[in-house]
Coordinates of C-alpha atoms in Angstrom, one line a residue:
Chain Z
X1 CA 18.7 17.3 17.1
X2 CA 17.8 16.4 20.5
X3 CA 14.6 14.3 21.1
X4 CA 12.7 14.2 24.1
X5 CA 10.0 12.1 25.2
X6 CA 7.7 13.3 28.1
X7 CA 5.4 10.7 29.6
X8 CA 4.7 9.1 26.1
X9 CA 2.2 6.3 26.1
X10 CA 0.6 4.3 23.1
X11 CA -2.3 2.0 22.7
X12 CA -3.8 1.3 19.3
X13 CA -7.4 0.1 20.4
X14 CA -7.6 2.5 23.9
X15 CA -7.6 -0.5 26.1
X16 CA -4.4 -2.1 25.5
X17 CA -1.2 -0.1 26.0
X18 CA 1.8 -0.8 24.0
X19 CA 4.2 1.5 25.2
X20 CA 4.0 2.9 29.0
X21 CA 5.0 6.5 29.9
X22 CA 8.0 6.7 28.3
X23 CA 10.7 9.5 29.5
X24 CA 14.0 10.0 27.8
X25 CA 16.2 12.7 26.1
X26 CA 18.4 11.5 23.2
X27 CA 21.3 14.0 23.2
X28 CA 22.2 15.7 20.1
X29 CA 24.8 14.2 17.7
X30 CA 24.9 11.0 19.3
X31 CA 24.1 7.6 17.9
X32 CA 21.3 6.0 20.3
X33 CA 20.4 2.1 20.0
X34 CA 16.9 1.0 21.0
X35 CA 17.3 -2.5 22.1
X36 CA 14.9 -5.1 23.2
X37 CA 13.2 -8.3 22.4
X38 CA 10.8 -8.9 19.3
X39 CA 7.5 -6.8 20.3
X40 CA 8.9 -4.8 23.0
X41 CA 8.0 -1.7 21.4
X42 CA 11.1 -0.6 19.9
X43 CA 10.0 -0.1 16.2
X44 CA 6.8 1.6 17.7
X45 CA 8.9 4.1 19.6
X46 CA 10.8 4.7 16.3
X47 CA 7.5 5.2 14.2
X48 CA 6.5 8.0 16.9
X49 CA 9.9 9.7 16.8
X50 CA 9.2 9.8 12.9
X51 CA 5.9 11.1 13.0
X52 CA 4.1 8.1 11.4
X53 CA 2.5 7.3 14.7
X54 CA 1.1 9.6 17.1
X55 CA 1.3 9.0 20.8
X56 CA -2.0 8.5 22.7
X57 CA -0.8 10.9 25.4
X58 CA 2.3 12.7 26.3
X59 CA 4.6 15.0 24.4
X60 CA 7.6 14.5 22.0
X61 CA 9.9 17.4 21.4
X62 CA 12.8 18.2 19.0
X63 CA 14.9 20.4 20.7
X64 CA 12.7 22.8 22.4
X65 CA 9.8 22.5 19.7
X66 CA 6.9 20.4 20.6
X67 CA 6.3 18.2 17.6
X68 CA 3.7 15.9 19.0
X69 CA 1.0 17.1 16.7
X70 CA 3.2 17.1 13.6
X71 CA 3.0 14.4 11.1
X72 CA 5.9 12.7 9.2
X73 CA 6.0 15.2 6.2
X74 CA 6.5 18.2 8.7
X75 CA 9.1 16.6 11.0
X76 CA 11.8 16.2 8.2
X77 CA 13.5 13.2 9.7
X78 CA 15.2 10.5 7.5
X79 CA 14.3 7.0 8.1
X80 CA 15.9 3.6 6.8
X81 CA 13.4 0.7 6.8
X82 CA 14.3 -3.1 7.5
X83 CA 13.8 -4.2 4.1
X84 CA 14.9 -0.8 2.8
X85 CA 11.7 0.0 0.9
X86 CA 13.5 1.5 -2.1
X87 CA 11.2 2.4 -5.1
X88 CA 11.6 -0.5 -7.6
X89 CA 10.7 1.4 -10.6
X90 CA 13.5 4.2 -10.2
X91 CA 17.1 3.9 -10.5
X92 CA 19.5 4.4 -7.4
X93 CA 20.2 8.0 -8.4
X94 CA 16.5 8.8 -8.8
X95 CA 15.5 6.8 -5.5
X96 CA 18.2 9.2 -3.7
X97 CA 16.8 12.1 -5.5
X98 CA 13.2 11.6 -4.7
X99 CA 13.2 13.3 -1.1
X100 CA 14.7 16.3 -2.7
X101 CA 12.2 16.3 -5.8
X102 CA 9.4 16.1 -3.2
X103 CA 11.1 19.2 -1.6
X104 CA 11.0 20.9 -5.1
X105 CA 14.8 21.1 -5.3
X106 CA 16.0 22.2 -8.6
X107 CA 17.1 19.2 -11.0
X108 CA 20.8 20.2 -11.4
X109 CA 21.0 20.8 -7.5
X110 CA 19.5 17.6 -6.7
X111 CA 21.5 15.5 -9.2
X112 CA 24.6 17.1 -7.5
X113 CA 23.6 16.1 -3.8
X114 CA 22.6 12.8 -4.9
X115 CA 25.7 12.2 -6.4
X116 CA 27.6 13.5 -3.3
X117 CA 25.6 11.2 -1.0
X118 CA 26.1 8.2 -3.4
X119 CA 30.0 8.7 -3.1
X120 CA 29.5 9.1 0.8
X121 CA 27.7 5.7 0.9
X122 CA 30.0 4.0 -1.8
X123 CA 27.3 3.3 -4.5
X124 CA 28.7 5.8 -7.0
X125 CA 29.2 3.2 -9.5
X126 CA 25.5 1.6 -9.3
X127 CA 23.6 4.8 -10.0
X128 CA 22.1 3.9 -12.9
X129 CA 20.8 0.4 -11.7
X130 CA 17.2 -0.3 -10.4
X131 CA 17.4 -1.4 -6.8
X132 CA 16.3 -5.3 -8.0
X133 CA 19.6 -5.4 -9.5
X134 CA 21.6 -4.5 -6.3
X135 CA 22.8 -6.7 -3.4
X136 CA 21.4 -6.3 0.0
X137 CA 24.3 -4.4 1.2
X138 CA 24.3 -2.0 -1.8
X139 CA 20.2 -1.5 -1.2
X140 CA 21.2 -0.9 2.4
X141 CA 23.6 1.8 1.3
X142 CA 21.2 3.5 -1.0
X143 CA 18.3 3.6 1.4
X144 CA 20.7 5.2 3.8
X145 CA 21.8 7.9 1.2
X146 CA 18.1 8.5 0.4
X147 CA 17.3 9.2 4.1
X148 CA 20.2 11.6 4.2
X149 CA 19.3 13.4 1.1
X150 CA 17.2 16.1 2.5
X151 CA 19.8 16.7 5.4
X152 CA 17.5 15.3 8.1
X153 CA 17.8 16.5 11.6
X154 CA 17.5 12.8 12.7
X155 CA 18.3 9.7 11.0
X156 CA 16.2 6.7 12.1
X157 CA 17.3 3.0 11.2
X158 CA 14.7 0.5 11.8
X159 CA 16.4 -3.0 11.9
X160 CA 18.6 -2.2 9.1
X161 CA 20.9 -4.9 9.3
X162 CA 18.7 -7.8 10.1
X163 CA 18.1 -8.9 6.4
X164 CA 22.1 -9.0 5.7
X165 CA 24.4 -12.1 6.1
X166 CA 26.6 -12.2 9.2
X167 CA 29.7 -10.7 7.6
X168 CA 28.1 -7.9 5.8
X169 CA 26.1 -6.8 8.8
X170 CA 29.5 -6.2 10.8
X171 CA 30.6 -4.2 7.8
X172 CA 27.5 -2.5 7.6
X173 CA 27.4 -1.4 11.2
X174 CA 31.0 0.0 10.8
X175 CA 29.7 1.9 7.8
X176 CA 26.6 3.4 9.7
X177 CA 28.9 4.3 12.5
X178 CA 31.4 6.0 9.8
X179 CA 28.4 7.8 8.1
X180 CA 27.2 8.9 11.4
X181 CA 30.5 10.4 12.6
X182 CA 31.1 12.0 9.2
X183 CA 27.6 14.0 8.9
X184 CA 27.1 14.4 12.7
X185 CA 23.5 13.6 12.4
X186 CA 21.6 12.3 15.5
X187 CA 21.0 8.8 14.7
X188 CA 18.6 6.5 16.4
X189 CA 19.2 2.8 15.8
X190 CA 16.6 0.0 16.4
X191 CA 17.8 -3.4 16.8
X192 CA 17.1 -6.8 18.8
X193 CA 20.9 -7.8 18.5
X194 CA 22.9 -6.7 21.7
X195 CA 26.1 -7.1 19.7
X196 CA 25.2 -4.7 17.2
X197 CA 23.9 -1.9 19.8
X198 CA 27.0 -2.5 21.9
X199 CA 29.2 -2.0 19.1
X200 CA 27.5 0.9 17.5
X201 CA 26.1 3.1 20.0
X202 CA 26.9 5.8 22.2
X203 CA 23.9 5.1 24.4
X204 CA 21.6 2.3 24.6
X205 CA 18.1 2.2 25.5
X206 CA 16.5 -1.2 26.7
X207 CA 13.2 -1.8 26.2
X208 CA 10.9 -4.6 27.3
X209 CA 7.0 -4.9 27.2
X210 CA 6.7 -1.2 26.4
X211 CA 8.7 0.0 29.5
X212 CA 12.1 1.6 29.2
X213 CA 14.4 -0.7 31.3
X214 CA 17.6 1.3 31.3
X215 CA 19.1 4.1 29.2
X216 CA 23.0 4.3 29.5
X217 CA 26.2 3.5 27.9
X218 CA 27.2 -0.1 26.9
X219 CA 29.3 -0.3 29.6
X220 CA 26.9 0.7 32.5
X221 CA 24.5 -1.8 30.8
X222 CA 26.9 -4.5 31.6
X223 CA 28.5 -3.4 34.7
X224 CA 25.3 -1.9 36.4
X225 CA 22.3 -3.4 35.1
X226 CA 19.2 -1.7 36.9
X227 CA 17.3 -4.7 36.7
X228 CA 17.0 -8.5 36.5
X229 CA 15.8 -8.2 32.6
X230 CA 18.7 -5.8 31.4
X231 CA 21.2 -8.4 33.5
X232 CA 19.9 -11.4 31.6
X233 CA 19.3 -9.5 28.2
X234 CA 22.9 -8.2 28.0
X235 CA 26.0 -10.3 28.0
X236 CA 27.3 -13.2 26.3
X237 CA 27.1 -16.1 27.5
X238 CA 24.0 -15.3 29.5
X239 CA 24.4 -14.3 33.2
X240 CA 23.7 -17.1 35.6
X241 CA 20.4 -16.5 37.5
X242 CA 19.6 -18.3 40.8
X243 CA 16.9 -17.8 43.6
X244 CA 18.2 -16.4 46.8
X245 CA 16.8 -19.9 48.4
X246 CA 19.3 -21.8 46.4
X247 CA 21.9 -20.3 48.7
X248 CA 22.6 -22.2 52.0
X249 CA 24.2 -19.4 54.2
X250 CA 27.2 -18.9 52.0
X251 CA 26.2 -15.2 51.7
X252 CA 25.2 -14.4 55.1
X253 CA 28.7 -13.3 56.2
X254 CA 29.0 -11.0 53.2
X255 CA 25.9 -9.3 52.1
X256 CA 24.3 -6.7 54.7
X257 CA 21.3 -8.6 56.6
X258 CA 18.8 -6.0 55.6
X259 CA 19.7 -6.4 51.8
X260 CA 19.8 -10.2 51.9
X261 CA 16.1 -10.1 53.5
X262 CA 14.7 -8.3 50.5
X263 CA 16.7 -10.2 47.8
X264 CA 14.8 -12.7 45.6
X265 CA 17.0 -13.5 42.6
X266 CA 20.9 -13.7 42.1
X267 CA 22.6 -12.8 39.2
X268 CA 26.3 -13.9 38.6
X269 CA 28.1 -13.3 35.4
X270 CA 30.1 -16.3 34.2
X271 CA 33.4 -14.5 34.3
X272 CA 32.8 -13.8 38.1
X273 CA 33.1 -17.4 39.1
X274 CA 36.7 -18.1 39.5
X275 CA 38.7 -21.1 40.4
X276 CA 41.3 -19.2 42.2
X277 CA 41.2 -16.5 44.7
X278 CA 41.7 -13.0 43.4
X279 CA 41.8 -11.3 46.9
X280 CA 40.0 -8.2 47.5
X281 CA 37.2 -8.5 45.0
X282 CA 36.2 -12.1 46.0
X283 CA 33.3 -11.7 48.4
X284 CA 32.1 -15.3 49.0
X285 CA 33.1 -19.0 48.1
X286 CA 30.8 -21.7 47.0
X287 CA 31.3 -25.4 46.7
X288 CA 30.2 -26.9 43.3
X289 CA 30.6 -30.1 41.3
X290 CA 31.8 -30.5 37.6
X291 CA 28.9 -31.5 35.2
X292 CA 30.8 -30.7 32.0
X293 CA 33.9 -29.3 31.0
X294 CA 34.6 -27.9 27.1
X295 CA 37.7 -26.7 25.9
X296 CA 38.0 -25.2 22.4
X297 CA 40.7 -22.5 21.2
X298 CA 41.4 -20.2 24.2
X299 CA 37.9 -20.7 25.8
X300 CA 37.5 -23.1 28.8
X301 CA 33.7 -23.4 29.8
X302 CA 32.6 -25.3 32.7
X303 CA 29.0 -26.3 33.7
X304 CA 28.7 -27.0 37.5
X305 CA 26.3 -28.2 39.8
X306 CA 25.5 -25.9 42.7
X307 CA 22.9 -27.3 45.2
X308 CA 21.2 -29.0 42.2
X309 CA 21.3 -25.8 40.1
X310 CA 23.5 -25.2 37.0
X311 CA 26.0 -22.6 36.9
X312 CA 28.4 -21.6 34.0
X313 CA 31.7 -20.3 34.3
X314 CA 34.2 -19.2 31.7
X315 CA 37.3 -18.6 34.4
X316 CA 38.9 -21.9 34.6
X317 CA 42.7 -21.9 34.7
X318 CA 43.1 -25.8 34.9
X319 CA 41.6 -28.7 33.1
X320 CA 38.6 -30.4 35.2
X321 CA 37.3 -33.7 35.2
X322 CA 33.8 -34.6 35.4
X323 CA 32.2 -35.1 38.8
X324 CA 35.2 -33.3 40.4
X325 CA 34.5 -31.2 43.4
X326 CA 35.5 -27.4 42.7
X327 CA 35.5 -24.3 44.9
X328 CA 34.7 -21.1 43.3
X329 CA 35.5 -17.8 44.2
X330 CA 32.7 -15.3 43.8
X331 CA 33.8 -11.9 42.4
X332 CA 32.2 -8.5 43.6
X333 CA 32.0 -7.2 39.9
X334 CA 29.6 -9.4 38.1
X335 CA 27.4 -10.4 41.3
X336 CA 24.3 -8.9 41.8
X337 CA 21.2 -9.5 43.9
X338 CA 17.6 -8.4 42.9
X339 CA 14.4 -7.8 44.9
X340 CA 11.0 -9.2 44.0
X341 CA 10.3 -6.5 41.2
X342 CA 13.6 -7.5 39.9
X343 CA 15.2 -4.2 40.8
X344 CA 19.0 -4.5 41.5
X345 CA 19.6 -4.0 45.1
X346 CA 23.1 -5.3 45.6
X347 CA 26.5 -5.3 43.3
X348 CA 27.7 -3.0 40.8
X349 CA 27.7 0.6 41.5
X350 CA 24.5 1.7 43.2
X351 CA 24.7 5.2 41.9
X352 CA 25.0 4.4 38.4
X353 CA 21.9 4.5 36.4
Chain Y
X1 CA 6.3 -43.7 -20.5
X2 CA 3.5 -42.4 -18.6
X3 CA 4.9 -39.0 -18.3
X4 CA 4.9 -38.9 -22.3
X5 CA 1.4 -40.0 -22.5
X6 CA 0.3 -37.4 -20.2
X7 CA 2.3 -34.7 -22.2
X8 CA 1.0 -35.9 -25.5
X9 CA -2.7 -35.8 -24.1
X10 CA -2.1 -32.4 -22.8
X11 CA -0.9 -30.9 -25.9
X12 CA -4.0 -32.7 -27.7
X13 CA -6.6 -31.0 -25.4
X14 CA -4.8 -27.7 -25.7
X15 CA -4.6 -27.8 -29.5
X16 CA -8.2 -28.9 -29.4
X17 CA -9.1 -26.0 -27.3
X18 CA -7.1 -23.6 -29.4
X19 CA -8.9 -24.7 -32.7
X20 CA -12.2 -24.3 -31.1
X21 CA -11.2 -20.7 -29.9
X22 CA -9.9 -19.7 -33.3
X23 CA -13.0 -21.4 -35.4
X24 CA -15.0 -18.6 -35.2
X25 CA -12.2 -15.9 -36.3
X26 CA -11.0 -18.4 -39.2
X27 CA -14.7 -18.6 -40.4
X28 CA -15.1 -14.9 -40.5
X29 CA -12.1 -14.5 -42.5
X30 CA -13.1 -17.2 -44.9
X31 CA -16.6 -15.7 -45.3
X32 CA -15.1 -12.3 -46.1
X33 CA -13.4 -13.8 -49.0
X34 CA -16.6 -15.4 -50.3
X35 CA -19.0 -14.6 -53.0
X36 CA -22.7 -14.3 -51.8
X37 CA -23.9 -17.6 -52.7
X38 CA -20.8 -19.2 -51.1
X39 CA -21.6 -18.0 -47.9
X40 CA -24.7 -19.7 -47.5
X41 CA -23.7 -22.8 -49.3
X42 CA -24.6 -26.5 -47.6
X43 CA -22.3 -28.1 -46.9
X44 CA -20.3 -25.0 -45.8
X45 CA -16.9 -24.5 -47.6
X46 CA -13.8 -23.0 -45.8
X47 CA -11.8 -22.1 -48.7
X48 CA -13.5 -20.1 -51.4
X49 CA -12.8 -20.9 -55.2
X50 CA -11.7 -17.4 -55.8
X51 CA -10.5 -14.8 -53.0
X52 CA -13.1 -12.1 -53.1
X53 CA -10.8 -9.0 -51.9
X54 CA -13.3 -6.7 -53.5
X55 CA -15.6 -7.4 -50.4
X56 CA -13.6 -5.4 -48.3
X57 CA -13.7 -2.5 -50.7
X58 CA -17.5 -2.9 -51.0
X59 CA -17.8 -3.0 -47.4
X60 CA -16.1 0.3 -46.8
X61 CA -18.3 1.9 -49.3
X62 CA -21.6 0.6 -47.7
X63 CA -21.2 3.0 -44.9
X64 CA -19.2 5.8 -43.4
X65 CA -16.9 3.7 -41.6
X66 CA -14.1 6.5 -41.3
X67 CA -16.6 8.3 -39.1
X68 CA -17.4 5.0 -37.3
X69 CA -13.9 4.5 -36.5
X70 CA -13.1 7.9 -35.1
X71 CA -16.3 7.7 -33.0
X72 CA -15.0 4.3 -31.7
X73 CA -11.6 5.6 -30.8
X74 CA -13.0 8.6 -29.1
X75 CA -15.6 6.7 -26.9
X76 CA -12.7 3.9 -26.3
X77 CA -10.2 6.7 -25.3
X78 CA -12.3 8.8 -22.9
X79 CA -14.1 5.9 -21.5
X80 CA -10.7 4.3 -20.6
X81 CA -8.7 7.2 -19.4
X82 CA -11.8 8.3 -17.1
X83 CA -12.4 4.8 -15.6
X84 CA -8.7 4.4 -15.0
X85 CA -8.7 7.6 -13.4
X86 CA -11.7 7.1 -11.2
X87 CA -10.8 3.5 -10.4
X88 CA -7.2 4.4 -9.6
X89 CA -8.5 7.1 -7.2
X90 CA -11.0 4.6 -5.5
X91 CA -8.7 1.7 -5.2
X92 CA -6.2 3.9 -3.5
X93 CA -9.0 4.9 -1.1
X94 CA -9.9 1.4 -0.3
X95 CA -6.6 0.0 0.1
X96 CA -4.7 2.7 2.1
X97 CA -7.3 5.3 3.6
X98 CA -9.4 4.9 6.4
X99 CA -12.9 6.4 6.3
X100 CA -16.0 5.9 8.1
X101 CA -17.8 3.0 6.6
X102 CA -15.2 1.7 4.2
X103 CA -15.8 -1.9 4.6
X104 CA -19.6 -1.7 4.3
X105 CA -19.1 0.5 1.1
X106 CA -16.7 -1.9 -0.4
X107 CA -18.9 -4.9 0.4
X108 CA -21.8 -3.0 -1.4
X109 CA -19.6 -2.1 -4.4
X110 CA -18.5 -5.8 -4.5
X111 CA -22.1 -6.8 -4.8
X112 CA -22.8 -4.9 -7.7
X113 CA -20.4 -6.9 -9.5
X114 CA -23.1 -9.7 -9.3
X115 CA -25.6 -7.6 -11.2
X116 CA -25.6 -8.4 -14.9
X117 CA -24.5 -5.5 -17.2
X118 CA -27.8 -6.2 -19.1
X119 CA -29.8 -5.3 -16.0
X120 CA -28.4 -2.0 -15.8
X121 CA -29.6 -1.1 -19.3
X122 CA -32.9 0.2 -18.4
X123 CA -32.0 2.2 -15.3
X124 CA -29.2 3.8 -17.0
X125 CA -31.2 4.5 -20.1
X126 CA -33.9 6.2 -17.8
X127 CA -31.3 8.3 -15.9
X128 CA -29.8 9.5 -19.1
X129 CA -32.9 10.4 -20.8
X130 CA -34.0 12.4 -17.5
X131 CA -30.6 14.2 -17.9
X132 CA -31.5 14.7 -21.8
X133 CA -28.3 13.1 -22.6
X134 CA -29.6 10.4 -25.0
X135 CA -28.1 10.6 -28.2
X136 CA -25.1 12.4 -27.3
X137 CA -21.3 11.3 -26.9
X138 CA -22.0 11.7 -23.1
X139 CA -24.4 8.9 -23.3
X140 CA -21.7 6.4 -24.7
X141 CA -19.1 7.6 -22.2
X142 CA -20.3 8.6 -19.0
X143 CA -22.2 5.4 -17.9
X144 CA -18.6 3.5 -18.0
X145 CA -16.7 6.1 -16.4
X146 CA -16.7 3.9 -13.2
X147 CA -16.2 0.2 -13.2
X148 CA -16.0 -1.7 -9.8
X149 CA -14.2 -4.5 -11.5
X150 CA -11.3 -2.4 -12.3
X151 CA -11.6 -0.6 -8.8
X152 CA -11.4 -4.2 -7.2
X153 CA -8.7 -5.6 -9.5
X154 CA -6.6 -2.4 -8.5
X155 CA -7.3 -2.4 -4.9
X156 CA -5.9 -6.1 -4.7
X157 CA -2.7 -5.1 -6.4
X158 CA -2.2 -2.0 -4.3
X159 CA -2.6 -4.0 -1.0
X160 CA 0.2 -6.3 -2.2
X161 CA 2.7 -3.4 -1.9
X162 CA 4.2 -3.2 1.3
X163 CA 3.3 -0.7 3.8
X164 CA 6.9 0.4 4.4
X165 CA 6.9 1.7 0.8
X166 CA 4.2 4.0 1.8
X167 CA 5.8 5.1 5.0
X168 CA 9.2 5.7 3.1
X169 CA 7.4 8.0 0.8
X170 CA 5.8 9.8 3.7
X171 CA 9.2 10.4 5.4
X172 CA 10.6 11.4 2.0
X173 CA 8.2 14.1 1.9
X174 CA 5.6 12.7 -0.4
X175 CA 1.9 13.6 0.1
X176 CA -0.7 10.8 -0.4
X177 CA -1.4 12.4 -4.1
X178 CA 2.2 12.2 -4.9
X179 CA 2.6 8.7 -3.5
X180 CA -0.2 7.3 -5.5
X181 CA 1.1 8.9 -8.7
X182 CA 4.8 8.8 -8.4
X183 CA 5.1 5.4 -6.5
X184 CA 2.1 3.4 -6.4
X185 CA 0.9 3.9 -10.0
X186 CA 4.4 2.8 -11.7
X187 CA 5.0 0.0 -9.7
X188 CA 1.6 -1.3 -10.6
X189 CA 2.2 -0.9 -14.3
X190 CA 1.4 -4.5 -15.1
X191 CA -2.1 -4.6 -13.5
X192 CA -2.8 -1.1 -14.9
X193 CA -2.1 -2.4 -18.2
X194 CA -4.1 -5.6 -17.9
X195 CA -7.5 -3.7 -16.7
X196 CA -6.6 -0.8 -19.4
X197 CA -6.5 -3.4 -22.3
X198 CA -9.6 -5.2 -20.8
X199 CA -11.3 -2.0 -20.9
X200 CA -10.1 -1.0 -24.1
X201 CA -11.5 -4.4 -25.7
X202 CA -14.8 -4.1 -23.9
X203 CA -15.2 -0.4 -25.0
X204 CA -14.2 -1.2 -28.3
X205 CA -16.4 -4.0 -28.6
X206 CA -19.4 -2.7 -26.9
X207 CA -22.6 -3.1 -29.0
X208 CA -25.8 -3.1 -27.1
X209 CA -25.5 0.1 -25.2
X210 CA -24.4 2.3 -28.1
X211 CA -27.1 0.7 -30.3
X212 CA -29.6 1.6 -27.4
X213 CA -28.6 5.0 -26.6
X214 CA -27.8 6.7 -29.9
X215 CA -29.7 6.6 -33.1
X216 CA -27.9 9.4 -35.3
X217 CA -25.6 7.9 -37.8
X218 CA -22.6 10.3 -36.8
X219 CA -22.6 9.0 -33.2
X220 CA -22.4 5.4 -34.4
X221 CA -19.5 3.2 -33.2
X222 CA -18.0 0.3 -35.3
X223 CA -20.2 -2.5 -33.8
X224 CA -23.3 -0.7 -34.4
X225 CA -22.2 0.4 -37.9
X226 CA -22.0 -3.5 -38.8
X227 CA -25.8 -3.4 -38.8
X228 CA -25.6 -1.7 -42.3
X229 CA -25.1 -5.0 -43.6
X230 CA -28.3 -6.3 -42.4
X231 CA -31.4 -4.9 -44.2
X232 CA -34.7 -5.9 -44.7
X233 CA -33.9 -8.0 -47.5
X234 CA -31.5 -10.2 -45.6
X235 CA -27.8 -10.0 -44.6
X236 CA -24.8 -9.6 -46.8
X237 CA -22.6 -11.9 -44.8
X238 CA -19.5 -11.5 -46.9
X239 CA -19.3 -7.7 -46.7
X240 CA -20.4 -8.1 -42.8
X241 CA -17.5 -10.5 -42.2
X242 CA -15.0 -8.2 -44.2
X243 CA -16.1 -5.3 -42.0
X244 CA -15.9 -7.4 -38.9
X245 CA -12.7 -8.3 -39.5
X246 CA -11.6 -5.0 -39.9
X247 CA -13.2 -4.0 -36.6
X248 CA -11.5 -6.6 -34.7
X249 CA -8.1 -6.2 -36.1
X250 CA -6.8 -3.3 -33.7
X251 CA -7.9 -5.6 -30.8
X252 CA -6.2 -8.8 -31.9
X253 CA -3.0 -6.5 -32.7
X254 CA -3.3 -4.9 -29.3
X255 CA -3.8 -8.0 -27.3
X256 CA -0.9 -9.8 -29.2
X257 CA 1.4 -7.1 -28.2
X258 CA 0.3 -6.8 -24.5
X259 CA -0.7 -10.5 -23.6
X260 CA 2.0 -10.8 -21.3
X261 CA 0.7 -8.0 -19.1
X262 CA -2.7 -8.9 -19.4
X263 CA -2.0 -12.4 -18.3
X264 CA 0.2 -11.4 -15.5
X265 CA -1.9 -8.5 -14.1
X266 CA -5.0 -11.1 -14.0
X267 CA -3.4 -13.9 -12.6
X268 CA -1.8 -11.9 -9.9
X269 CA -5.3 -10.8 -8.5
X270 CA -6.8 -14.2 -9.1
X271 CA -9.5 -12.9 -11.0
X272 CA -11.0 -13.8 -14.4
X273 CA -11.1 -11.5 -17.2

């Protein structure tokens, strides 16, 4: 099911807005992540899609149908909660059967469907246990099976992996991807973990302070961040950010003057600072001093001093000494300028959204 | 060493407390097996010379206890079931629903918990007599169909249930009514058991109210029926205690079986029984 938000805003108390004028369309059959820091409104957005929360203004469409006024009961979505919210007094099978029972499906039929779902999520050997006797990963699987039981048009996942340990998290995110592809259900996944979002989703929506920052593929987010927030939020290690005033003429020959005049912040990805000239992609050179050099495994990281500001690079070929002078070649891909509102005005592909 | 002394002291105090608690029950048992002169003997004796089991048979014959027993069972059952039903609904409303004046109403109800039960006897009696319900089963039951103590205890428990479970039920297609009976009530089993047992005991032991509001013999409950042994010529203590033993026996058995739930249910809400 395609989900469309048209100018949706929400405020709990009428004065302070939690979400501001959201406009987006989630295409049918895709897996979309809503990504953002804590308190940015991503779970709230999910609650509005589910119908547990009604928007203060704006309209929500499922396909062509306006569902703004419908509650959770009527919207028929499946949802997995952060703490799974399984019914503790029911067995695994009864948990999966519960939505079917509420939909008044006949008992033999609902048992059959529940068993199929238990197989799909690989908990068929646990069906007679109570949720309390299951591990976190198994509870997660049961919660997904329950959410899928009534063949929902949408599957919503609210930070489903945050209560799992690191290894299980990676396993489960692949499971979610597999289940989504097997069932073809449009899936919306809320997370604060960029790694999770980048690995699992077709598209990522970045939210901050109740505003949509960017909604695009993982690759576009990284290569063409639409603003400073997205540039800083996506990428590990974090992008180097400097003020335009930290540069002393190094950019003058290389960036058009009318753009440079509006630029306020500079973002440089750590891999865009190279210690050798790559040729065509190099747009400028800067003189730095080595502050720290670390080498572990295949990785070489250097902390550099540039006019009193710190820079990090991961693209060092030769070992370095502390306090050594170093010329760095700034690569065009991975170099961005932002104006006073944080909007990207240089670097990347200007046409990309 | 210090730890050991503390331990011993703790047990001594607990055992003493236990003995004090048990004393009336033991005295009741002992008296129920005495002859009439032995019951009033000074200094009191604990173990009768000869155990008078015939007191139990005589006590049964003294009044229609089978009828009283049925009355007690009936009143207790209806009161408890009715009160649980109203309290579960009210507790759900106070814990989950939003309605105008919710907090004010709650505080007013909370205030009623401070009114002693004895003070309610007269207004309740006047109300019932105006409704022409005095001396009926309804009189024994209706005033106790709502209890704010039960509402409050259940509400505290319902509030400890995570919101996400409610949302999950909503997403799964459950109405408030389904959520209440298929999810909330089953998972609040221990608290519900605790308030049920407390209510059963309270209702079973209730004396003052049935005494005041009924006067026909066929409406008498067991505690009221015990008066049969107190006449103008004095009290037959041995038979009274024999009958009392019979009256409290079901409650003692009930408590022994369910004490785990009672303690868990009450300690969870931080309330005294």
